[in-house]
Each structure stands twice: as C-alpha cells, then as structure tokens.
Coordinates of C-alpha atoms in Angstrom, one line a residue:
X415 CA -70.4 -54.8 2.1
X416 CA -70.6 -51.1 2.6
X417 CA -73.4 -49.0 1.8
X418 CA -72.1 -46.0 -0.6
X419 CA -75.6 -44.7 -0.7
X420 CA -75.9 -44.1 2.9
X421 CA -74.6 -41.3 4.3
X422 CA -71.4 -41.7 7.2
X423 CA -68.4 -39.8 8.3
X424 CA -66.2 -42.6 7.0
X425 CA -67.4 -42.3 3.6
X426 CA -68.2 -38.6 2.7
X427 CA -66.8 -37.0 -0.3
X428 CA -64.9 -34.5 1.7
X429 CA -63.6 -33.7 5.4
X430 CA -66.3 -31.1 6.1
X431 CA -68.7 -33.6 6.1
X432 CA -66.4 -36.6 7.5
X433 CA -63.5 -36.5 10.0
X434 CA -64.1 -32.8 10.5
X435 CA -68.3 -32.9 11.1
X436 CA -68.6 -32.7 14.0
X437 CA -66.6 -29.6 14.3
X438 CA -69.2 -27.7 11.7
X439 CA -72.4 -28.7 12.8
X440 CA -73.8 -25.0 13.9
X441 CA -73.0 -24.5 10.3
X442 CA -75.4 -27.5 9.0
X443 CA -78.7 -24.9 10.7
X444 CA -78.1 -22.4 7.9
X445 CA -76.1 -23.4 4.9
X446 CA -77.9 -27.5 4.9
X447 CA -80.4 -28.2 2.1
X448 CA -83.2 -28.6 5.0
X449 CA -81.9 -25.5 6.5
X450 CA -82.4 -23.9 2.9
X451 CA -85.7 -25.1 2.4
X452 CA -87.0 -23.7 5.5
X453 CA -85.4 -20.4 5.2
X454 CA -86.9 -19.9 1.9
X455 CA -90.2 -20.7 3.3
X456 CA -90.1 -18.4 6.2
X457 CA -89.8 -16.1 3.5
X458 CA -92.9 -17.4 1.5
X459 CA -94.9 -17.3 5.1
X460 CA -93.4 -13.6 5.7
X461 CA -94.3 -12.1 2.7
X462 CA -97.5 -13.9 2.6
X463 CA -98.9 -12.4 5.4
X464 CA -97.1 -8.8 4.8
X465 CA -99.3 -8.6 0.8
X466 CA -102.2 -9.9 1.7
X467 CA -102.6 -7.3 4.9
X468 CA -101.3 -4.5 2.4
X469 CA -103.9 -5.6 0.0
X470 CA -106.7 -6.3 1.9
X471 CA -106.2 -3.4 4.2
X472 CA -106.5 -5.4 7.2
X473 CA -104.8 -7.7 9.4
X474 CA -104.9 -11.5 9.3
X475 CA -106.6 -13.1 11.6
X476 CA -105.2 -14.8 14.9
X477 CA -105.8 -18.6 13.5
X478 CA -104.3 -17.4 10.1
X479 CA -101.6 -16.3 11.2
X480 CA -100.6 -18.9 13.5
X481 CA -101.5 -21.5 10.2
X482 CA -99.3 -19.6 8.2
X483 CA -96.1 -19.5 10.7
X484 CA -97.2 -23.5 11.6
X485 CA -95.5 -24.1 7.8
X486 CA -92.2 -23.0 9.5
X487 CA -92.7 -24.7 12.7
X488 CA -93.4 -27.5 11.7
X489 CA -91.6 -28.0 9.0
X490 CA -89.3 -31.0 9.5
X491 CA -87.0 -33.2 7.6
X492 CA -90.2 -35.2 6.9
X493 CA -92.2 -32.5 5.2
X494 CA -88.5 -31.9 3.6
X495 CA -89.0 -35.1 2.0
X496 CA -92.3 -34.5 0.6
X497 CA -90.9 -31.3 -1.0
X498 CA -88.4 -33.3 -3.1
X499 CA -90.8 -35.9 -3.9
X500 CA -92.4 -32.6 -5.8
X501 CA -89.1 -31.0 -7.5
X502 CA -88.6 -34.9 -8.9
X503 CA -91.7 -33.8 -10.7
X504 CA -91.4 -30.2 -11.7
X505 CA -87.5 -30.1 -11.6
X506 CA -87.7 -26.6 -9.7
X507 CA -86.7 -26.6 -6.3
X508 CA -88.7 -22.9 -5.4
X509 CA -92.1 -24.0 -7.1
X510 CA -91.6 -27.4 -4.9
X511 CA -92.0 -25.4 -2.2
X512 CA -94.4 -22.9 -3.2
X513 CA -96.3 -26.1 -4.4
X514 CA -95.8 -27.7 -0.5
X515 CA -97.3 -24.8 0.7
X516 CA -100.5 -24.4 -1.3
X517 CA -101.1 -28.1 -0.5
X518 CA -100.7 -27.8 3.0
X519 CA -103.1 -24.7 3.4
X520 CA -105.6 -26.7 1.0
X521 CA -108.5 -27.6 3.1
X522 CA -107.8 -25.8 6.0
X523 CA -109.1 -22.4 7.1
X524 CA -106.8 -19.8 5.4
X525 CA -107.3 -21.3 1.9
X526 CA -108.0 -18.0 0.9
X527 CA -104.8 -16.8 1.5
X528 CA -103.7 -19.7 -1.7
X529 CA -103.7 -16.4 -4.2
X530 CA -101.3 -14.2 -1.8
X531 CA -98.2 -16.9 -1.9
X532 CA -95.4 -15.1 -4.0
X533 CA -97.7 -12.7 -5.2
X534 CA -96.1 -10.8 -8.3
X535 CA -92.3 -12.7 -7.0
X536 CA -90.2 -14.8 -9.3
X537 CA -88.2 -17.7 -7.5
X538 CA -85.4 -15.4 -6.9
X539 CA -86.8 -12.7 -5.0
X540 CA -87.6 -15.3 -2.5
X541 CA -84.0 -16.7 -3.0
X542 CA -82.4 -13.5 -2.7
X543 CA -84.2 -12.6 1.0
X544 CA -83.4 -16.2 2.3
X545 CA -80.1 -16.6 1.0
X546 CA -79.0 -12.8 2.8
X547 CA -80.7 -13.8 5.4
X548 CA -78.2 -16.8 6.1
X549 CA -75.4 -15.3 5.4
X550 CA -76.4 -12.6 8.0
X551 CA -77.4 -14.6 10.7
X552 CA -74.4 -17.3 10.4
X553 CA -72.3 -14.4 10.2
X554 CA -73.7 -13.1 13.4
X555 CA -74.5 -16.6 15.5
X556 CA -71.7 -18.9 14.1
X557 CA -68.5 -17.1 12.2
X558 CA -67.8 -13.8 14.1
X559 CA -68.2 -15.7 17.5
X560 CA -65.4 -18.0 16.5
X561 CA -63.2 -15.2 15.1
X562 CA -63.6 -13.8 18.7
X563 CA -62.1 -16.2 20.3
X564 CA -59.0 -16.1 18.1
X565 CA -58.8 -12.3 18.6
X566 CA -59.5 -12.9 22.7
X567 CA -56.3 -15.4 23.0
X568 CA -53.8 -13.1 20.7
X569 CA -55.0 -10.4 23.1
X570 CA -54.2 -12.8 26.3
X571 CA -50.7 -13.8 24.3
X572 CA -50.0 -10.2 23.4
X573 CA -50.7 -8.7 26.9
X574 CA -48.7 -11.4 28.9
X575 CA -45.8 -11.3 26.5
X576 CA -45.9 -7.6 26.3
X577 CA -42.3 -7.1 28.3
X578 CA -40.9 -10.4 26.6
X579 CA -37.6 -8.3 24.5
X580 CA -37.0 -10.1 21.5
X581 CA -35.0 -9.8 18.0
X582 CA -37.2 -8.0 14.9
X583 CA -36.2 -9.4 12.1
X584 CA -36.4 -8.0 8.8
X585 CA -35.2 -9.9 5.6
X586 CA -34.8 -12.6 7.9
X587 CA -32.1 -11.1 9.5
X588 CA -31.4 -9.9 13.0
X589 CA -32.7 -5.8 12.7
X590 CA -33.9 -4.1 15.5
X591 CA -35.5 -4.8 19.3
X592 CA -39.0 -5.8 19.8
X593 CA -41.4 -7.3 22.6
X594 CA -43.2 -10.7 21.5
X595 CA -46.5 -9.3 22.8
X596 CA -46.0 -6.4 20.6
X597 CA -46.1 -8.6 17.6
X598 CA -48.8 -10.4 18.4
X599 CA -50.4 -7.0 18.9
X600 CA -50.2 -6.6 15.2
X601 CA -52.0 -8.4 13.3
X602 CA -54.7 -8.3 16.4
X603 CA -55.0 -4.6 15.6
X604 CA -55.3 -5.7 11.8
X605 CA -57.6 -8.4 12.8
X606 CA -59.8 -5.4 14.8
X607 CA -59.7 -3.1 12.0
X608 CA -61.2 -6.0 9.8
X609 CA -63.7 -7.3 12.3
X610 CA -65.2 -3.6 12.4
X611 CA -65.5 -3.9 8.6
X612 CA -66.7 -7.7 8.5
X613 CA -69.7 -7.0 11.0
X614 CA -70.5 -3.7 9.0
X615 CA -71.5 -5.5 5.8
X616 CA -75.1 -5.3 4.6
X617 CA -77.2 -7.4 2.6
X618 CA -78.9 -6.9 -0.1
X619 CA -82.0 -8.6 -1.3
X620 CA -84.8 -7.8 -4.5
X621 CA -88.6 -8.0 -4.6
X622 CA -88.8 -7.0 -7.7
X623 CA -89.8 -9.8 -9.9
X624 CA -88.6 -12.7 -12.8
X625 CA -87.1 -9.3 -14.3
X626 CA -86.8 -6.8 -12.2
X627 CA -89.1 -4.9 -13.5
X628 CA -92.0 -5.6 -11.5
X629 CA -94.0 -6.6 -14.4
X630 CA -96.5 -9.4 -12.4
X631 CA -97.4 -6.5 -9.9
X632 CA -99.5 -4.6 -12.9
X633 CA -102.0 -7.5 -12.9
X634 CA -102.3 -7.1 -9.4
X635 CA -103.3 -3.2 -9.1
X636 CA -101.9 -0.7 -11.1
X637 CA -102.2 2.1 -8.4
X638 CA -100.4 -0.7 -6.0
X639 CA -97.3 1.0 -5.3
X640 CA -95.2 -2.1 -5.7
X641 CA -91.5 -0.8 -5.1
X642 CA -92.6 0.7 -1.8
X643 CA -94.2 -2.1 -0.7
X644 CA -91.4 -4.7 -1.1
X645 CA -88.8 -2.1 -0.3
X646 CA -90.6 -1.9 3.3
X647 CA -90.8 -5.4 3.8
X648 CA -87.3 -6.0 3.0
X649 CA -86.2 -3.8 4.9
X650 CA -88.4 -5.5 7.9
X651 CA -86.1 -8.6 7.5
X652 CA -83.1 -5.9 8.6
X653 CA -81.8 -6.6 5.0
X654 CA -81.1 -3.6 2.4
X655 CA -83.6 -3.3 -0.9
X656 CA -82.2 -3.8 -4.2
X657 CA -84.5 -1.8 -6.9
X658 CA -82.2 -1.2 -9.6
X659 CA -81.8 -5.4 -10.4
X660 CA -82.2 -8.6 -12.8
X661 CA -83.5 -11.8 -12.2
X662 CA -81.0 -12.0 -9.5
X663 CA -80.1 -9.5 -6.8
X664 CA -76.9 -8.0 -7.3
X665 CA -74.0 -10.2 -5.6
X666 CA -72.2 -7.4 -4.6
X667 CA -73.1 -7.7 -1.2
X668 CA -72.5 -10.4 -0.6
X669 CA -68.6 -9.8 -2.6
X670 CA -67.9 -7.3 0.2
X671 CA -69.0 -9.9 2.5
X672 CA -66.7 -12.2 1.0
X673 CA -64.0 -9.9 0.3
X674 CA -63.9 -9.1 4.5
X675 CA -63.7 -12.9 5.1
X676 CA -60.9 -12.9 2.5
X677 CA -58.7 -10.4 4.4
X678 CA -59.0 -11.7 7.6
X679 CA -58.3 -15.1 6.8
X680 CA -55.1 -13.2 5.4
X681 CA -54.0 -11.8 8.3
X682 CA -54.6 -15.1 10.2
X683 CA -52.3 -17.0 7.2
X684 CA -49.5 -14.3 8.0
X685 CA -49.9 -15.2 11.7
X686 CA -49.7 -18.6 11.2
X687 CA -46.6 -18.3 8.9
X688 CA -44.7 -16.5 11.6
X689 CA -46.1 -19.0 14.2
X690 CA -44.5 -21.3 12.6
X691 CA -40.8 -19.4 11.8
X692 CA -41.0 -19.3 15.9
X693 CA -41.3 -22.4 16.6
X694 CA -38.3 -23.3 14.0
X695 CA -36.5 -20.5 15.5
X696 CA -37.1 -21.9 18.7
X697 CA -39.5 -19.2 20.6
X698 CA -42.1 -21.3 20.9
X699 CA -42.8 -24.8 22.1
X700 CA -45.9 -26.9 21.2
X701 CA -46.4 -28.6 24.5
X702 CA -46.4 -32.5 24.2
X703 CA -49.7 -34.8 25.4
X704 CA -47.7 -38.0 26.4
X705 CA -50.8 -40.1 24.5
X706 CA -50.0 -38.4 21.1
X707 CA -47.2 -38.7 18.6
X708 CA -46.3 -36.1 15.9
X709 CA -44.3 -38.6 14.1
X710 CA -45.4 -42.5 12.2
X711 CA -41.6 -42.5 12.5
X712 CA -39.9 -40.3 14.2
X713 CA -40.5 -40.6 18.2
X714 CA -39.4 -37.3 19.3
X715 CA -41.5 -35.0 17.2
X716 CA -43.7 -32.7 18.9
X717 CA -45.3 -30.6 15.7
X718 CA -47.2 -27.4 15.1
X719 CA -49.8 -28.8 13.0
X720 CA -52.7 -26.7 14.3
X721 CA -50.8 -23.9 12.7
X722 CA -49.9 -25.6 9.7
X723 CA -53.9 -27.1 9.2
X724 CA -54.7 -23.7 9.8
X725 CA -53.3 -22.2 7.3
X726 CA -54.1 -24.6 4.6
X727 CA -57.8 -24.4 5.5
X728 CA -57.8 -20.4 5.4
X729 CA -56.1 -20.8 1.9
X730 CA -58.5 -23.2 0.6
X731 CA -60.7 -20.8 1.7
X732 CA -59.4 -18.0 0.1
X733 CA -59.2 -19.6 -3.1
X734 CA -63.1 -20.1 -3.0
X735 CA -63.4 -16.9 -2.6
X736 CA -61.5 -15.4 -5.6
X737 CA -63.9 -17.6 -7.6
X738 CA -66.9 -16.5 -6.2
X739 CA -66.0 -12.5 -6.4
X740 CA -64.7 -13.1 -10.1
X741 CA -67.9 -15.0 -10.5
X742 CA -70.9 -13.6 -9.1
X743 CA -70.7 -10.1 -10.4
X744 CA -70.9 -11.4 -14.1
X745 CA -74.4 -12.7 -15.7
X746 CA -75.4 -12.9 -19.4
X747 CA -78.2 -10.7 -19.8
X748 CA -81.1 -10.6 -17.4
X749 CA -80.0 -13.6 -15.5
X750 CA -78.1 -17.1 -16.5
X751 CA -78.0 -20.1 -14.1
X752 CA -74.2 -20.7 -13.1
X753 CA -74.8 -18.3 -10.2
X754 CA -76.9 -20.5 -8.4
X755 CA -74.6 -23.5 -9.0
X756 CA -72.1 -21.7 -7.6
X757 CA -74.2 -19.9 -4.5
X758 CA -75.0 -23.6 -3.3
X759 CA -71.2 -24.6 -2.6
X760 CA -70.6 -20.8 -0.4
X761 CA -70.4 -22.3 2.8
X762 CA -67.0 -24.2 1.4
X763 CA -65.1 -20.9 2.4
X764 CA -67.0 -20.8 5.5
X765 CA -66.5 -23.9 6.8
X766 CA -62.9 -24.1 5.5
X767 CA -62.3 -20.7 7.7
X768 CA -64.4 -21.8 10.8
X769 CA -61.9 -25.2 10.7
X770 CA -58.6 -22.9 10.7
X771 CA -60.3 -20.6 13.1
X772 CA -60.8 -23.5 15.5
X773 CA -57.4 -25.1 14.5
X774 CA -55.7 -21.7 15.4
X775 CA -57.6 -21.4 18.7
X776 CA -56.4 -25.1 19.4
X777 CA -52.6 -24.1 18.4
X778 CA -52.7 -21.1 20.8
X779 CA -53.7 -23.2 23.5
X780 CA -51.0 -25.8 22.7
X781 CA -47.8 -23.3 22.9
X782 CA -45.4 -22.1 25.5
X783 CA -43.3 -19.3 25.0
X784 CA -39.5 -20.1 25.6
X785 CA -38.3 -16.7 27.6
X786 CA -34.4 -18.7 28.0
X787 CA -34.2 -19.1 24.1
X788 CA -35.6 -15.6 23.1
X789 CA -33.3 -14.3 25.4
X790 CA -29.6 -16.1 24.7
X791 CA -30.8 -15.1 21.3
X792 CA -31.0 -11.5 21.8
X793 CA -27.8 -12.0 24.0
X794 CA -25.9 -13.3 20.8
X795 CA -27.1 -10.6 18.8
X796 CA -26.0 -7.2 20.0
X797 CA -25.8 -5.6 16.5
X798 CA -29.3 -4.8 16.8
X799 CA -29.2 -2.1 19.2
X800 CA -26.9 0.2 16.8
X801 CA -29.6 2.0 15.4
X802 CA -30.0 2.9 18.9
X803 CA -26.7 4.0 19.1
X804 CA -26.7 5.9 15.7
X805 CA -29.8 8.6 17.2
X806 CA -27.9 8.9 20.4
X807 CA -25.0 9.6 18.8
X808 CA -26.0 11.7 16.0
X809 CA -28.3 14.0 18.7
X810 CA -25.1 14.7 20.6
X811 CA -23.1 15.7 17.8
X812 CA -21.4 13.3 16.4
X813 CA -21.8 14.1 12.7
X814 CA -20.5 10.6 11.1
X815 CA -22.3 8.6 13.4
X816 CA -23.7 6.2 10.4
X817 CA -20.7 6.2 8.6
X818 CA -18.5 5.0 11.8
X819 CA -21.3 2.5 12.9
X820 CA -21.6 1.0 9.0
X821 CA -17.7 0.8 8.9
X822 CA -17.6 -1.3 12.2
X823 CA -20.9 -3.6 12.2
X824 CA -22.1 -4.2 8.8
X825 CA -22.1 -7.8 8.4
X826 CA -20.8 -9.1 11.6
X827 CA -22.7 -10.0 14.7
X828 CA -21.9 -8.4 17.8
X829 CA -21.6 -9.9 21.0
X830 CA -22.6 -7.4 24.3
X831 CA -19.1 -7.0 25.2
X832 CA -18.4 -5.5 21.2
X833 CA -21.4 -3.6 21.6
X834 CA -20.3 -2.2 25.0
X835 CA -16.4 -1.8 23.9
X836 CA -17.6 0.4 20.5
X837 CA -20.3 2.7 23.2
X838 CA -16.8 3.1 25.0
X839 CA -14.7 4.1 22.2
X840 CA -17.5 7.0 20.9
X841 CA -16.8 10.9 21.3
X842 CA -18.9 11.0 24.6
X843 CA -19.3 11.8 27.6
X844 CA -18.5 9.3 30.6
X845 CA -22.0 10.0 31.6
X846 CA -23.3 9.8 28.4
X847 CA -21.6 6.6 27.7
X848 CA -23.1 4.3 30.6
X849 CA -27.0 6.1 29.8
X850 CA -26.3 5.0 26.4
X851 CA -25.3 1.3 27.8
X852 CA -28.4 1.3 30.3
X853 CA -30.6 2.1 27.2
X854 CA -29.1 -1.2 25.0
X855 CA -30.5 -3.5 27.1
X856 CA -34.1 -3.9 25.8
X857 CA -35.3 -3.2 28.8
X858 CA -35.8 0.6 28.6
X859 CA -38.4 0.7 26.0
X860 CA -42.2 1.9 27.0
X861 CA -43.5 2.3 23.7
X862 CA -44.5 -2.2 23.2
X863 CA -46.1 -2.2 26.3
X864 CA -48.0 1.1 25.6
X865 CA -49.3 -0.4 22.2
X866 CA -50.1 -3.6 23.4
X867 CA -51.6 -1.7 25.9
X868 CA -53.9 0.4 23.7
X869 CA -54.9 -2.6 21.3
X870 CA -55.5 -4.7 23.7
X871 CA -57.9 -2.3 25.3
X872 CA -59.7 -2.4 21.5
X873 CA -59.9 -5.9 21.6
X874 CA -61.7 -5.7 24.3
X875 CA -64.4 -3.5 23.3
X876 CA -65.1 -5.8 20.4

C-alpha cells in the first residue's frame, strides 16, 4: 500500500518537488516553510536586540546576545515542529513564533529581554523584512548565478561562431547576410542590459506597525522617535524603508523584481524559439548519447527537448508572474489577506525559471553547429547579397539601381553564378565589377565580429 501522507518524489503534487527536486534544492534554504520560519526569526532576534539597546541606552550583554542569536542557530526542523504544534493552537503562524521565542527565553538569563520581542511591530513588519530578505539573498546566492552560466555559454557560442556567414532571415524568408555568433550576440546583449537591471532592484520592507501608523510605539515613549529608529534598522538589513505603508509593505518592489525576471525569461523564450527554427532548418545538431532515445517509437530521433522544456518552464513562469504584478499592488483598505496566500506560492516562477535556466545550459552543451549546411544554404541563396549590390551601385551612379535589381530578383532565388552574371551585366567598371564580386561573398564583413567582439567583452565584465 502506498503512503499518500508521506512525502516522496514519486508522489508529489508537482515536478518541482518530484522528478525535478533534486535540481531545486538551493532553492528549498530560502523559499521552504522551515526556511521561512527561521528567516522570520532572525528578524525577531535582530530587532530584539537593535530596541532594546536603543531603549535602554546600552548594549546587551555578551551572554544575551549569544542567547538571543542561539534562537537562530539552533533552530532546527525539531524546534520547527514545536512551532506548529503552537499555530494548531492560535491559528497564526507569526504569533507561533513570537510565542516559540518567549518560551524558549523563559527561565533563562535574558528573560528580561521577553518585553522587547516585536516591540510596537505587527506580524507584517516582521514579514515584510524576512520575506525581502529572501528574495534578495536567493536572488544573489541562487538565481543570478544560474543566469550567468546561460549568459557565459551564449558568450562562448557567440564568440566561436562569430566568422560563421549565414542567411538572416526576415519574414521567414531568405534577407540579408549575417554571422551565427552575431545572433547569438543579441539577445546576450539583451540578456546584459537586463542582468544590470535585475541585480539593481531594491527591496523594500516596513516597521511601521499593524497600520502603518506606528500607533503601538506611543505606549512605548512618546519622545521615542519611532520612524527613525526602524528606518535605521532596516536599512542595517541592506533593505530600503517603507514609511508611507499599510499593514503590508508596498509590493512594488518586489513587482520590479518580478517584472526583471519576466523580461529575461523573455528574451530566453525568443532564444529558445530560434534554437529551435535552427535545428529544423538544419544549423544545428543536438548530439546523440547512444544510451538515450528521443523517440517511444521512432528510433532515429535525436530531439531538442532541452530547448523545448525550456521554454515551457520560462512561460509557466511568466504566467505566474502576470498574476502576481496584477495582484500584489491591489489591497482592500488597510490590508486584506489574499496577498499572503499568494506571496507563499512566489517561488513557483522561480523555480520554474531556474529549471529552463538549467535546461537551456544543458541544450547549449548538447549542440553542434553544422558549418557544411549553413554554408550550401547560403550557396543556394545568392539573392541575399543584392542589397549589397543596390549601395554599390547606387554610390557609383547608377540612378535606378532599385528599380533594375526589383525587376530582375524579386521573387526568385539566385544561384552565385545569376548573382555574378547580373554584377557582370551592371554599368561598371571592370574593376569595379570583380570588387563588387569579392565583396558578395560574406566573407568581407568586419562589422559581426566587431559586435560580438564588444558584447562579448560585456559579458565578461558581468
């Protein structure tokens, strides 16, 4: 018989928790219900210590401060336990841990310090701090780390494919002469732009009491400078202090947090599209483990799925998203409770982008780029190079130069010996004629190289 009440891989709800755990554990240290609890009480210990200094006027002592940080340390997922033994009572989960707290100081030295524990705070000033907090540090530890190592191999692909010619194609037709490094050089230098932004965002987090109004301070000294206070010790925790608030912090944030993860999970979605269109065009190869098969059926498939998983994780994501940023903004009043409902499920887009991120890095590994069929391609195609042959034309004089080319190429596809006869029958010089030749060959370009060149060098710095 299976046991639906245990927890396992095999049974979990969803494939963040199952097939794909393993993948997402540095998530579990910062967006788990343990992880969670202990944040919060970090910030319980912090700000503990930080009143009851301000309003004593003196520093704890050595053993009460080490007592007070030993609530942190040694918190574990059997203390956890005991902490929802006490919301089963009081159906609160931030007075279960304010209660954990007071009990655990009961009886030992810095009792005294009982009084000082959320001093003037409402549950969500404590929330506020922790939950900013996490989203900073994951952000820092766990999310732009693996973004890094998507932008580090488009910068290898980019840079060794940077004299690769290839077809543009616009409309999904054959239109112009590119490099295949230069292409993967843009949406790295999108990807740059965006990590610049994503690492900029700040947090915001409130002190300010169950209104924002910092009401509960007046019973604690009405010459106590409350907003001061708190603003300082927010801003100790490197977050940014929100004065003007509700019960809740304003989400907005946290929205431009969101909103940054939103766009670059965009550009990586219209990477993996054209990913994909290469491989179907043929430009790329997945390269084949013998052990694996990319087919129940069908023995000679060899399949881009990393690109295709990856793609349907960063839209899952992205979906979240647009709920959350219509969401969060909006609350009835001074504060209703579907924010925190929803707050509890924001690692969903995380996750689902960490997954892709991985899935993309595991795709890039997995492909080799076919040089042969880029090149008969271009070969087959020498109608792209007319545009070429339009400027050159047009800068030595040759007035109808559009006209003439529209009249002979629209619609057809040129082979090299068309493109060379139609050079040959132009107003030109015989000089002219065989520079203009040497310049259709892709080959005479420097400006790819020189952009790969200088995004690439960005990359880098990042």
């Amino acid at each position: 018989m299976i046991d639906w009440d245990t927890n396992d891989p095999l049974t979990a709800l969803t494939h963040l928790d199952g097939r794909n755990g393993r993948k997402l554990t540095g998530l579990r240290r910062y967006f788990s219900e343990f992880a969670w609890m202990k944040m919060r009480i970090s910030m319980i210990v912090l700000y503990t210590k930080s009143i009851a200094a301000e309003l004593t006027g003196k520093s704890l002592s050595h053993a009460d401060d080490r007592k007070l940080s030993s609530l942190v340390d040694t918190f574990s997922l059997t203390e956890a336990r005991k902490v929802v033994e006490l919301e089963k009572s009081v159906n609160h989960d931030l007075k279960a841990l304010e209660l954990y707290c007071v009990s655990s100081l009961k009886g030992s030295h810095p009792w005294r310090l009982i009084p000082f524990i959320n001093l003037g705070l409402g549950s969500e000033d404590i929330n506020s701090m922790a939950f900013a907090l996490i989203l900073k540090k994951s952000r820092e530890e766990v999310v732009t780390p693996e973004i890094r190592k998507v932008a580090k191999l488009l910068s290898d692909l980019a840079f060794k494919e940077r004299s690769t010619v290839m077809i543009a194609r616009t409309h999904a037709q054959p239109a112009n002469v590119t490099t295949f490094g230069k292409e993967i050089a843009a949406p790295l230098s999108r990807l740059c732009d965006e990590i610049e932004l994503f690492q900029s965002v700040t947090f915001q987090a409130k002190c300010s009491g169950e209104v924002g109004s910092y009401q509960a301070f007046l019973g604690v000294d009405q010459s106590f400078n409350a907003i001061d206070f708190t603003n300082r010790f927010i801003r100790s925790l490197a977050l940014v202090p929100s004065v003007v608030s509700t019960q809740i912090a304003p989400y907005d944030s946290i929205i431009r947090y969101l909103q940054s993860l939103f766009r670059i999970n965009s550009i990586l979605i219209d990477f993996c599209k054209n990913m994909w269109l290469y491989v179907l065009l043929g430009y790329l190869k997945v390269r084949k483990i013998d052990a694996e098969v990319g087919s129940a059926g069908m023995p000679h498939k060899v399949n881009p799925i990393y690109f295709e998983g990856a793609e349907g994780g960063l839209e899952m994501a992205n979906g979240v998203i647009e709920v959350f940023c219509r969401t969060f903004p909006v609350n009835r009043l001074q504060r209703d409770f579907s924010d925190s409902t929803m707050r509890r499920n924001i690692v969903l887009p995380i996750a689902f982008s960490l997954l892709s991120y991985q899935s993309i890095c595991q795709a890039l590994d997995r492909i080799e780029v076919d040089k042969k069929c880029i090149a008969d391609d271009l070969d087959s195609h020498a109608e792209i190079y007319t545009e070429t042959v339009k400027t050159y034309g047009t800068m030595r004089g040759i007035g109808d130069m559009y006209e003439r080319l529209k009249t002979t190429t629209r619609g057809r596809v040129l082979s090299q010996k068309d493109l060379q006869d139609l050079i040959t029958a132009l107003p030109l010089k015989k000089k002219e004629k065989q520079e203009l030749k040497t310049l259709c060959n892709g080959l005479h370009n420097p400006f790819p190289g020189r952009i790969v060149s200088e995004v690439v060098a960005r990359a880098k710095k990042l």
